[in-house]
Short mmCIF file of C-alpha atoms in Angstrom, two decimals:
data_model
loop_
_atom_site.label_atom_id
_atom_site.label_comp_id
_atom_site.label_asym_id
_atom_site.label_seq_id
_atom_site.Cartn_x
_atom_site.Cartn_y
_atom_site.Cartn_z
CA MET A 28 40.77 -72.30 -72.49
CA ARG A 29 40.59 -75.95 -71.30
CA ALA A 30 38.45 -76.72 -68.13
CA ALA A 31 37.03 -79.93 -66.45
CA VAL A 32 33.29 -79.25 -66.50
CA LEU A 33 30.92 -81.34 -64.16
CA VAL A 34 27.80 -81.65 -66.47
CA GLY A 35 25.71 -83.62 -64.03
CA PRO A 36 26.08 -86.75 -61.75
CA GLY A 37 28.81 -88.89 -63.02
CA GLU A 38 29.40 -86.81 -65.98
CA CYS A 39 32.51 -84.92 -66.25
CA ALA A 40 34.06 -83.71 -69.50
CA VAL A 41 36.92 -81.25 -70.60
CA ALA A 42 35.36 -78.32 -72.43
CA GLU A 43 36.73 -75.17 -73.98
CA VAL A 44 35.24 -72.23 -72.08
CA PRO A 45 35.89 -68.48 -72.13
CA VAL A 46 39.12 -67.30 -70.51
CA PRO A 47 38.39 -65.41 -67.20
CA VAL A 48 38.85 -61.69 -67.12
CA ALA A 49 39.71 -60.08 -63.82
CA GLY A 50 36.86 -58.05 -62.73
CA PRO A 51 37.24 -55.08 -60.12
CA GLY A 52 39.15 -56.47 -57.11
CA GLU A 53 40.20 -59.68 -58.89
CA VAL A 54 43.05 -61.47 -60.22
CA VAL A 55 43.46 -64.15 -62.86
CA VAL A 56 45.89 -66.98 -61.95
CA ASP A 57 47.43 -69.30 -64.36
CA VAL A 58 46.91 -72.59 -62.41
CA GLU A 59 49.68 -74.84 -61.89
CA ARG A 60 48.33 -77.47 -59.66
CA VAL A 61 44.94 -78.63 -58.16
CA GLY A 62 43.86 -81.36 -55.56
CA VAL A 63 41.01 -83.53 -56.13
CA CYS A 64 39.02 -83.68 -52.80
CA GLY A 65 36.44 -85.65 -51.25
CA THR A 66 33.90 -82.73 -51.66
CA ASP A 67 34.80 -82.83 -55.25
CA VAL A 68 33.74 -86.67 -55.47
CA GLU A 69 30.46 -85.99 -53.56
CA PHE A 70 29.42 -83.59 -56.40
CA PHE A 71 30.28 -86.01 -58.96
CA THR A 72 28.08 -88.53 -57.42
CA GLY A 73 25.46 -86.07 -56.74
CA GLU A 74 25.48 -86.62 -53.07
CA MET A 75 26.77 -83.18 -52.16
CA ALA A 76 24.23 -81.50 -49.88
CA TYR A 77 24.70 -78.23 -51.56
CA LEU A 78 23.20 -79.60 -54.59
CA HIS A 79 19.99 -80.16 -52.75
CA GLN A 80 20.11 -77.06 -50.62
CA GLY A 81 20.28 -74.84 -53.70
CA HIS A 82 23.68 -73.63 -53.09
CA ALA A 83 25.26 -75.40 -56.20
CA HIS A 84 23.96 -76.22 -59.61
CA PHE A 85 25.22 -78.40 -62.45
CA PRO A 86 27.01 -77.52 -64.61
CA MET A 87 29.95 -76.47 -62.57
CA ARG A 88 33.67 -76.16 -62.33
CA LEU A 89 35.38 -77.84 -59.32
CA GLY A 90 38.56 -77.35 -57.95
CA HIS A 91 39.28 -75.43 -54.53
CA GLU A 92 42.83 -76.78 -53.51
CA TRP A 93 45.23 -74.98 -55.93
CA ALA A 94 48.43 -72.95 -56.70
CA GLY A 95 49.46 -70.96 -59.37
CA THR A 96 51.06 -67.48 -60.64
CA VAL A 97 49.15 -64.44 -60.96
CA SER A 98 49.02 -63.24 -64.72
CA ALA A 99 46.39 -60.26 -64.60
CA VAL A 100 44.72 -57.93 -62.13
CA GLY A 101 41.60 -55.96 -62.29
CA ALA A 102 40.80 -52.49 -61.32
CA GLY A 103 41.69 -51.48 -57.91
CA VAL A 104 44.27 -54.35 -57.47
CA ASP A 105 47.88 -53.77 -56.81
CA ALA A 106 49.77 -54.56 -60.10
CA GLY A 107 52.56 -55.89 -58.06
CA TRP A 108 50.58 -59.36 -57.85
CA VAL A 109 51.20 -59.98 -61.26
CA GLY A 110 54.05 -62.82 -61.57
CA ARG A 111 53.66 -63.70 -57.92
CA ARG A 112 52.97 -67.48 -56.96
CA VAL A 113 49.97 -67.86 -54.79
CA THR A 114 47.19 -69.87 -53.32
CA GLY A 115 43.92 -68.61 -52.07
CA ASP A 116 41.05 -68.94 -49.73
CA THR A 117 38.21 -71.01 -50.73
CA MET A 118 35.83 -69.11 -48.60
CA LEU A 119 34.64 -65.70 -50.14
CA GLY A 120 32.29 -63.86 -47.83
CA ASP A 121 30.06 -60.81 -48.87
CA GLY A 122 32.37 -58.62 -46.57
CA THR A 123 29.29 -56.66 -45.14
CA CYS A 124 27.62 -59.02 -42.79
CA ARG A 125 28.09 -59.26 -38.91
CA ARG A 126 30.01 -62.55 -39.34
CA CYS A 127 32.52 -61.07 -42.14
CA ARG A 128 33.02 -57.80 -40.18
CA ARG A 129 34.06 -60.11 -37.15
CA GLY A 130 36.61 -61.71 -39.37
CA HIS A 131 34.54 -64.90 -39.78
CA GLN A 132 33.90 -64.69 -43.44
CA HIS A 133 34.24 -68.56 -43.81
CA VAL A 134 30.74 -68.88 -42.30
CA CYS A 135 29.08 -65.99 -44.02
CA GLY A 136 25.56 -66.87 -44.77
CA GLN A 137 25.88 -65.43 -48.32
CA ARG A 138 29.37 -66.78 -49.13
CA GLN A 139 30.65 -68.03 -52.40
CA GLU A 140 33.21 -71.22 -52.25
CA VAL A 141 35.67 -71.43 -55.07
CA GLY A 142 34.68 -74.46 -57.13
CA ILE A 143 31.83 -75.35 -54.41
CA ARG A 144 29.20 -72.82 -53.83
CA GLY A 145 27.54 -69.76 -55.25
CA GLY A 146 28.38 -70.16 -58.93
CA ARG A 147 32.30 -69.42 -58.38
CA ASP A 148 34.19 -71.05 -60.81
CA GLY A 149 36.78 -73.65 -59.49
CA ALA A 150 40.52 -74.14 -60.40
CA LEU A 151 40.37 -77.46 -62.60
CA ALA A 152 40.99 -75.15 -65.52
CA GLU A 153 44.05 -73.50 -67.19
CA ARG A 154 43.16 -70.08 -65.40
CA LEU A 155 40.95 -68.97 -62.36
CA ALA A 156 39.51 -65.52 -61.35
CA VAL A 157 39.37 -64.87 -57.86
CA PRO A 158 39.23 -61.90 -55.40
CA ALA A 159 42.77 -60.47 -54.60
CA THR A 160 41.62 -60.17 -50.95
CA SER A 161 41.58 -64.19 -50.94
CA LEU A 162 45.21 -64.58 -52.12
CA HIS A 163 48.20 -66.02 -50.04
CA ALA A 164 51.62 -65.30 -51.28
CA LEU A 165 53.73 -68.33 -51.30
CA PRO A 166 57.39 -68.41 -50.63
CA ASP A 167 59.98 -69.89 -52.89
CA SER A 168 60.33 -73.07 -50.55
CA VAL A 169 56.62 -73.58 -51.07
CA ASP A 170 56.26 -75.29 -54.55
CA ALA A 171 53.10 -75.86 -56.48
CA VAL A 172 52.67 -79.23 -54.87
CA LEU A 173 52.89 -77.90 -51.40
CA GLY A 174 50.74 -74.84 -52.49
CA ALA A 175 47.89 -77.10 -53.65
CA LEU A 176 48.18 -78.88 -50.19
CA VAL A 177 47.79 -75.70 -48.25
CA GLU A 178 44.06 -75.59 -48.21
CA PRO A 179 43.63 -79.10 -46.69
CA GLY A 180 46.56 -78.42 -44.52
CA GLY A 181 44.78 -75.20 -43.11
CA ASN A 182 41.72 -77.48 -42.05
CA ALA A 183 44.19 -79.98 -40.56
CA LEU A 184 46.01 -77.39 -38.55
CA ARG A 185 43.00 -76.05 -37.11
CA ALA A 186 42.16 -79.60 -35.95
CA ALA A 187 45.21 -80.09 -34.32
CA ARG A 188 45.18 -76.78 -32.66
CA ALA A 189 41.70 -77.40 -31.46
CA ALA A 190 43.05 -80.66 -29.94
CA GLU A 191 45.53 -78.64 -27.95
CA ALA A 192 48.18 -80.86 -29.17
CA ARG A 193 51.42 -80.45 -27.19
CA PRO A 194 54.32 -82.42 -25.57
CA GLY A 195 53.07 -84.90 -23.15
CA GLY A 196 49.78 -85.42 -24.66
CA ARG A 197 48.20 -88.18 -26.68
CA VAL A 198 46.01 -87.68 -29.60
CA LEU A 199 43.90 -90.14 -31.45
CA VAL A 200 43.09 -89.35 -35.24
CA LEU A 201 40.20 -91.44 -36.42
CA GLY A 202 40.41 -91.67 -40.37
CA PRO A 203 43.76 -91.80 -42.39
CA GLY A 204 42.55 -89.88 -45.46
CA THR A 205 44.31 -86.74 -46.55
CA ILE A 206 42.73 -84.47 -43.77
CA GLY A 207 43.50 -87.18 -41.04
CA LEU A 208 46.95 -87.80 -42.09
CA LEU A 209 47.82 -83.90 -42.25
CA THR A 210 46.29 -83.62 -38.86
CA ALA A 211 48.43 -86.49 -37.53
CA MET A 212 51.44 -84.61 -38.95
CA PHE A 213 50.65 -81.32 -37.34
CA VAL A 214 50.04 -83.18 -34.06
CA ARG A 215 53.45 -84.77 -34.26
CA ALA A 216 55.01 -81.38 -35.10
CA ALA A 217 53.44 -80.08 -32.04
CA GLY A 218 55.26 -82.71 -30.10
CA ALA A 219 52.31 -84.72 -28.84
CA GLU A 220 52.09 -88.45 -29.24
CA VAL A 221 49.96 -89.65 -32.30
CA HIS A 222 47.67 -92.58 -32.74
CA VAL A 223 45.82 -93.26 -35.95
CA LEU A 224 42.90 -95.53 -36.22
CA GLY A 225 41.84 -96.72 -39.70
CA LEU A 226 42.17 -99.22 -42.52
CA ALA A 227 44.95 -98.14 -44.73
CA LEU A 228 47.75 -98.63 -42.12
CA ASP A 229 50.61 -99.39 -44.41
CA VAL A 230 50.29 -95.72 -45.61
CA VAL A 231 50.06 -94.42 -42.09
CA ARG A 232 53.17 -96.36 -41.01
CA GLY A 233 55.06 -95.49 -44.08
CA LEU A 234 54.75 -91.72 -43.02
CA GLY A 235 56.52 -92.69 -39.79
CA PHE A 236 53.42 -93.29 -37.51
CA ALA A 237 54.02 -96.28 -35.43
CA ASN A 238 51.01 -96.11 -33.54
CA ALA A 239 48.55 -97.15 -36.39
CA TRP A 240 45.42 -99.27 -35.26
CA THR A 241 42.32 -100.88 -36.42
CA ALA A 242 39.27 -100.94 -34.39
CA ASP A 243 40.20 -104.47 -33.10
CA THR A 244 43.70 -103.54 -32.05
CA LEU A 245 43.43 -100.20 -30.67
CA PRO A 246 44.91 -100.17 -27.15
CA ASP A 247 43.18 -99.31 -23.98
CA VAL A 248 45.16 -96.05 -23.22
CA PRO A 249 43.92 -92.53 -22.32
CA PHE A 250 43.65 -90.16 -25.14
CA ASP A 251 43.57 -86.63 -24.28
CA ALA A 252 42.02 -85.54 -27.38
CA VAL A 253 40.34 -87.40 -30.36
CA VAL A 254 39.88 -85.97 -33.87
CA ASP A 255 37.21 -87.58 -36.01
CA ALA A 256 38.56 -87.09 -39.40
CA SER A 257 36.45 -89.91 -41.04
CA ASN A 258 33.23 -90.03 -43.05
CA ALA A 259 31.50 -92.70 -40.80
CA ALA A 260 28.49 -91.93 -39.22
CA THR A 261 29.31 -94.17 -36.13
CA LEU A 262 32.70 -92.63 -35.19
CA PRO A 263 31.54 -89.17 -33.70
CA ALA A 264 30.01 -91.10 -30.73
CA ARG A 265 32.94 -93.49 -30.64
CA ALA A 266 35.18 -90.48 -30.11
CA LEU A 267 33.26 -89.11 -27.44
CA ASP A 268 33.69 -92.67 -25.71
CA LEU A 269 37.33 -92.80 -26.45
CA VAL A 270 38.36 -89.37 -25.00
CA GLU A 271 39.54 -88.83 -21.58
CA PRO A 272 37.31 -86.96 -19.14
CA SER A 273 38.11 -83.16 -19.43
CA GLY A 274 39.55 -83.77 -22.90
CA ARG A 275 38.63 -82.52 -26.33
CA VAL A 276 36.84 -84.06 -29.29
CA VAL A 277 37.31 -82.42 -32.65
CA TYR A 278 34.87 -83.00 -35.48
CA ILE A 279 36.18 -82.34 -38.92
CA GLY A 280 34.88 -85.27 -40.90
CA LEU A 281 31.67 -85.31 -42.42
CA ALA A 282 29.53 -88.52 -42.68
CA GLY A 283 26.97 -88.89 -45.65
CA SER A 284 24.17 -89.52 -43.31
CA PRO A 285 23.38 -87.96 -39.71
CA SER A 286 25.54 -88.85 -36.93
CA THR A 287 24.41 -88.66 -33.19
CA ILE A 288 26.33 -88.10 -29.80
CA ASP A 289 25.10 -88.55 -26.54
CA THR A 290 25.33 -85.03 -24.77
CA ARG A 291 24.86 -86.70 -21.53
CA ILE A 292 28.27 -88.23 -22.00
CA LEU A 293 29.62 -84.93 -23.31
CA ALA A 294 28.55 -83.17 -20.15
CA LEU A 295 29.29 -85.83 -17.54
CA LYS A 296 32.82 -86.20 -18.84
CA ASP A 297 33.36 -82.54 -19.00
CA VAL A 298 34.56 -82.81 -22.62
CA THR A 299 35.06 -79.78 -24.98
CA ALA A 300 33.64 -80.44 -28.60
CA VAL A 301 35.02 -78.41 -31.56
CA GLY A 302 33.66 -78.39 -35.20
CA ILE A 303 36.17 -77.28 -38.03
CA LEU A 304 34.56 -76.13 -41.35
CA SER A 305 37.20 -74.30 -43.10
CA ALA A 306 40.87 -73.88 -43.50
CA SER A 307 40.62 -69.99 -43.70
CA PRO A 308 41.88 -69.02 -40.24
CA GLY A 309 44.75 -71.52 -40.75
CA LEU A 310 46.15 -70.77 -44.22
CA ALA A 311 48.69 -68.45 -43.37
CA ALA A 312 50.17 -70.49 -40.42
CA THR A 313 50.15 -73.81 -42.84
CA ILE A 314 52.26 -71.85 -45.47
CA ARG A 315 54.76 -70.94 -42.62
CA ALA A 316 54.73 -74.66 -41.63
CA TYR A 317 55.49 -75.94 -44.98
CA ALA A 318 58.14 -73.29 -45.71
CA ALA A 319 59.91 -73.98 -42.48
CA GLY A 320 59.79 -77.86 -43.17
CA ASP A 321 57.73 -78.63 -39.90
CA VAL A 322 55.30 -80.51 -41.79
CA ASP A 323 56.01 -82.01 -45.31
CA PRO A 324 52.92 -83.45 -46.79
CA ARG A 325 54.26 -84.15 -50.34
CA PRO A 326 54.20 -88.14 -49.73
CA LEU A 327 50.48 -87.75 -49.60
CA VAL A 328 50.19 -87.26 -53.26
CA ALA A 329 49.84 -90.42 -55.12
CA ALA A 330 49.95 -89.25 -58.76
CA THR A 331 49.52 -85.87 -60.89
CA VAL A 332 47.36 -86.28 -63.98
CA GLY A 333 45.90 -83.80 -66.49
CA LEU A 334 42.39 -82.47 -67.12
CA ASP A 335 41.38 -85.29 -69.42
CA GLN A 336 41.87 -87.65 -66.42
CA VAL A 337 39.77 -86.00 -64.15
CA GLY A 338 36.48 -87.66 -64.83
CA ALA A 339 38.22 -90.74 -64.26
CA VAL A 340 39.62 -89.92 -60.75
CA LEU A 341 36.26 -88.49 -59.66
CA ALA A 342 34.80 -91.70 -60.51
CA GLY A 343 37.26 -93.62 -58.20
CA GLU A 344 39.67 -94.78 -60.63
CA ARG A 345 43.42 -94.82 -59.39
CA PRO A 346 45.98 -93.62 -61.92
CA ALA A 347 48.20 -96.50 -63.26
CA ASP A 348 51.32 -95.22 -61.61
CA ALA A 349 49.80 -94.03 -58.50
CA GLY A 350 51.83 -94.11 -55.22
CA PRO A 351 50.27 -95.06 -51.90
CA GLY A 352 49.21 -91.79 -51.05
CA PRO A 353 45.37 -90.74 -50.83
CA LYS A 354 45.56 -87.50 -52.83
CA VAL A 355 45.54 -87.07 -56.45
CA HIS A 356 46.69 -83.82 -58.17
CA VAL A 357 45.81 -82.31 -61.48
CA ASP A 358 48.22 -80.20 -63.70
CA PRO A 359 45.99 -78.35 -66.21
CA ARG A 360 49.05 -77.77 -68.36
CA LEU A 361 49.55 -81.43 -68.98
#
């Protein structure tokens, strides 16, 4: 089958690779749609920390935001999965450690991450093998586009919940990338007043968010929660400055260099700070939200390309017919 293989920093090629076989407890999925993520770009540039920590090695196959149809099952897997439309959890714990036993497999110290960590091949290929336990079935109302947006949506939903977004509250989201915009959508769906700070404000306003600001135009109003969904090393501290006393700051963005906050401010303002790593605990609820129409992230997808264009997208090239959204999808069948 065809797959996009990241050979080394800046080197991505489409290659013929063996078709995956479903091992015990696994399924094979015919991939229909894959999202290209900022994490994938960090692998392409060679900056991703896992490369330097020994958790990932070249060559590797990326792709952890995906949707498809189960085409085969391995030993011990219910044959009823065949033909079902699915997405899957990126985080695959060992299933035996203390964290896994407590339901926190997404922070298992020995975890694999699909297309990211531990040699587990990703979905930028015609087919993908994953554990059946990682699967989430997709209802008919959640198509492949939405299915490939479940993983980033699960992260964003967790951020919105950590911000305790609700009617009468006011939440500021820093960074209008895919995660930031999805977080803003979930905050809006929860009934809170949403503000977004960033640079690509035409996209923000086009999604119906009137309260879109730059650093120079941000109004002096109280924010009950601030979500940092940016990659700027200075914004975690700025989030703490902007949040109301007894408010909440949520850190879901990752900077390329260390960022610092003044814990004296954290304590003296009696602020609750929450870090979000993974979509895992939010996947099922995200599928329900998409199915119900509470959140519609389709406008975030700017273009859909084939495997042959993956290298160019990772290098930062926008497809010629791309719309304004921040996300590029890949259809391996093209």
